[in-house]
Coordinates of C-alpha atoms in Angstrom, one line a residue:
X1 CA -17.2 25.1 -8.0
X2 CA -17.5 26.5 -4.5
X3 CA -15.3 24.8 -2.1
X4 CA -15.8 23.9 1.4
X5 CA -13.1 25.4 3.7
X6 CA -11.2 23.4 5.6
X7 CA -12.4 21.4 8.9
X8 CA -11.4 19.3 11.9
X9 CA -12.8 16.5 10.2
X10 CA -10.1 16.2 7.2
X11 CA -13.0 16.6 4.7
X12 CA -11.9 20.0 4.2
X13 CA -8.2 19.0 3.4
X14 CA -10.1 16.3 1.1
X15 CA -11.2 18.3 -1.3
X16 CA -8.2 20.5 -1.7
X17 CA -6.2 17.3 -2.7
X18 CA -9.0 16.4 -5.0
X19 CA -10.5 18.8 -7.0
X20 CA -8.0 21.8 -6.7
X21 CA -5.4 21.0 -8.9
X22 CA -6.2 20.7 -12.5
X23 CA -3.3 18.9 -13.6
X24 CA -4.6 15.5 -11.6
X25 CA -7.9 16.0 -12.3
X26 CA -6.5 15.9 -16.4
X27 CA -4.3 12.8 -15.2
X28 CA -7.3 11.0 -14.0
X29 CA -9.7 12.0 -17.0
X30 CA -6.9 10.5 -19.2
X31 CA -6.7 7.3 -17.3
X32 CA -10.4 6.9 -16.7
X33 CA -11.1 7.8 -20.6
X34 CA -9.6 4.1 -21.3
X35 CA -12.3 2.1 -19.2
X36 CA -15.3 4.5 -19.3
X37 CA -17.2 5.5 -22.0
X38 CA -20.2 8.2 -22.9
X39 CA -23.6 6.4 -22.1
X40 CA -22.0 4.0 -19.8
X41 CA -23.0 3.4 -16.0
X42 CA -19.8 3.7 -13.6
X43 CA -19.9 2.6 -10.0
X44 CA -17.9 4.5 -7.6
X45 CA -17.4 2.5 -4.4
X46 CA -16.2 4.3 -1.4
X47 CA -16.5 7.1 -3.3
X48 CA -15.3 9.5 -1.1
X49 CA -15.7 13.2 -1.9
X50 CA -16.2 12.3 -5.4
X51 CA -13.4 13.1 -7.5
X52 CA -13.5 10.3 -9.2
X53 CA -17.2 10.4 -9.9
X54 CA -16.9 13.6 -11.2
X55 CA -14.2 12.2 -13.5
X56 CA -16.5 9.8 -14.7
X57 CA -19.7 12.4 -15.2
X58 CA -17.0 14.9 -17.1
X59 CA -16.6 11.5 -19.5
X60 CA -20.4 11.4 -19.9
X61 CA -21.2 8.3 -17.6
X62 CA -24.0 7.8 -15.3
X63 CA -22.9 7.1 -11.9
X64 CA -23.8 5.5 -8.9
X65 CA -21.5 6.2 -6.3
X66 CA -21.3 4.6 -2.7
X67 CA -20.3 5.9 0.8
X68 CA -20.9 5.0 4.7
X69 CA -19.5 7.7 6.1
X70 CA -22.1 10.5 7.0
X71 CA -20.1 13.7 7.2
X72 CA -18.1 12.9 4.0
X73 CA -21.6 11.5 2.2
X74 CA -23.0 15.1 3.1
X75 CA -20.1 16.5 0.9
X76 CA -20.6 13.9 -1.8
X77 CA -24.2 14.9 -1.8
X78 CA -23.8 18.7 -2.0
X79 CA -21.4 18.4 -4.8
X80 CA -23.0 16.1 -7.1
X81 CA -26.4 15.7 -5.1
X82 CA -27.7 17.9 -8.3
X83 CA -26.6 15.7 -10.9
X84 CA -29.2 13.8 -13.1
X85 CA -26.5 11.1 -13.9
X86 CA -25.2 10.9 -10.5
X87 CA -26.8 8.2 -8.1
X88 CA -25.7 8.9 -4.6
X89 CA -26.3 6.1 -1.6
X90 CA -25.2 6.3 1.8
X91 CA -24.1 2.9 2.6
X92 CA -21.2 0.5 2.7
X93 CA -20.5 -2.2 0.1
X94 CA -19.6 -6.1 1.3
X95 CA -20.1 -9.7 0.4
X96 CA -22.8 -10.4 2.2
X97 CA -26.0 -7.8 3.1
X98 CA -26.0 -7.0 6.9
X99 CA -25.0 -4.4 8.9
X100 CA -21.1 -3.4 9.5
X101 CA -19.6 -1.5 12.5
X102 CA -17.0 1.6 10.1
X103 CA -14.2 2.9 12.0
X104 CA -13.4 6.2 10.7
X105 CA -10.6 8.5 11.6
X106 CA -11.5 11.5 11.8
X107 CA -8.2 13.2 10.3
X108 CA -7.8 11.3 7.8
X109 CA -11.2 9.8 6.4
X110 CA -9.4 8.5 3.3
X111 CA -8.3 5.8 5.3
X112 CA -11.9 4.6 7.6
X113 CA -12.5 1.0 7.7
X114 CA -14.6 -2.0 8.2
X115 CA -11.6 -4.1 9.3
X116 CA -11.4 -4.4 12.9
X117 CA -8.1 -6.7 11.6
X118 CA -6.6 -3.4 10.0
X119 CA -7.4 -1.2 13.4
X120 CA -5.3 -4.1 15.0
X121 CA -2.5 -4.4 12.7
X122 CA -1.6 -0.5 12.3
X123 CA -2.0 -0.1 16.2
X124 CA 0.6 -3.0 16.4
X125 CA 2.9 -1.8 13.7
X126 CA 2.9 1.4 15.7
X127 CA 3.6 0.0 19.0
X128 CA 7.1 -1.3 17.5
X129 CA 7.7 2.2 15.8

């Protein structure tokens, strides 16, 4: 697999951590192997870049796997957008249907949220750092 270089939107950086060392990916097969099955139907939720979906498709599972944000869907799409057993959707997941304001950070998009709380409490803990 062909992998994006790195950009200013961490998305690069993402899938260095994720799908360049070999060991982890093993790790996580291993792990995964315990709750998912060949034939089974795996839901990836804020899925990311996908390493864990392609864990799951590796393990012969159909997946469907969810993310909001647009930049990092785009890489989730080119990577397994080909897959017959991958369902991609571009939205966020909640309690209730509606629509939901994500706050994303743009270096680190691992760590986007819904949670206006969250914003508040790490701009807080870093105003006593």
């Amino acid at each position: 697999m062909k992998l994006l270089r790195r950009d200013r939107d961490g998305i690069g950086q993402s899938l260095d951590v994720y799908y360049r060392d070999a060991a982890r990916t093993q790790r996580m097969d291993r792990l995964n192997a315990q709750f998912v099955s060949k034939g089974a139907l795996a839901f990836d939720i804020g899925a990311h870049v996908g390493d864990r979906t392609a864990s799951f498709l590796r393990l012969g599972a159909s997946v469907v796997a969810v993310e909001p944000q647009p930049k990092v869907y785009r890489a989730l799409k080119l990577i397994h957008g080909r897959n017959p057993h991958a369902t991609l959707v571009r939205q966020a997941v909640g309690a209730e249907p509606g629509e939901v304001e994500l706050y994303v950070n743009s270096q680190n998009p691992t760590v986007s949220t819904a949670s206006p709380d969250l914003i508040s409490r790490v701009r807080e803990r870093r105003a006593l750092l």
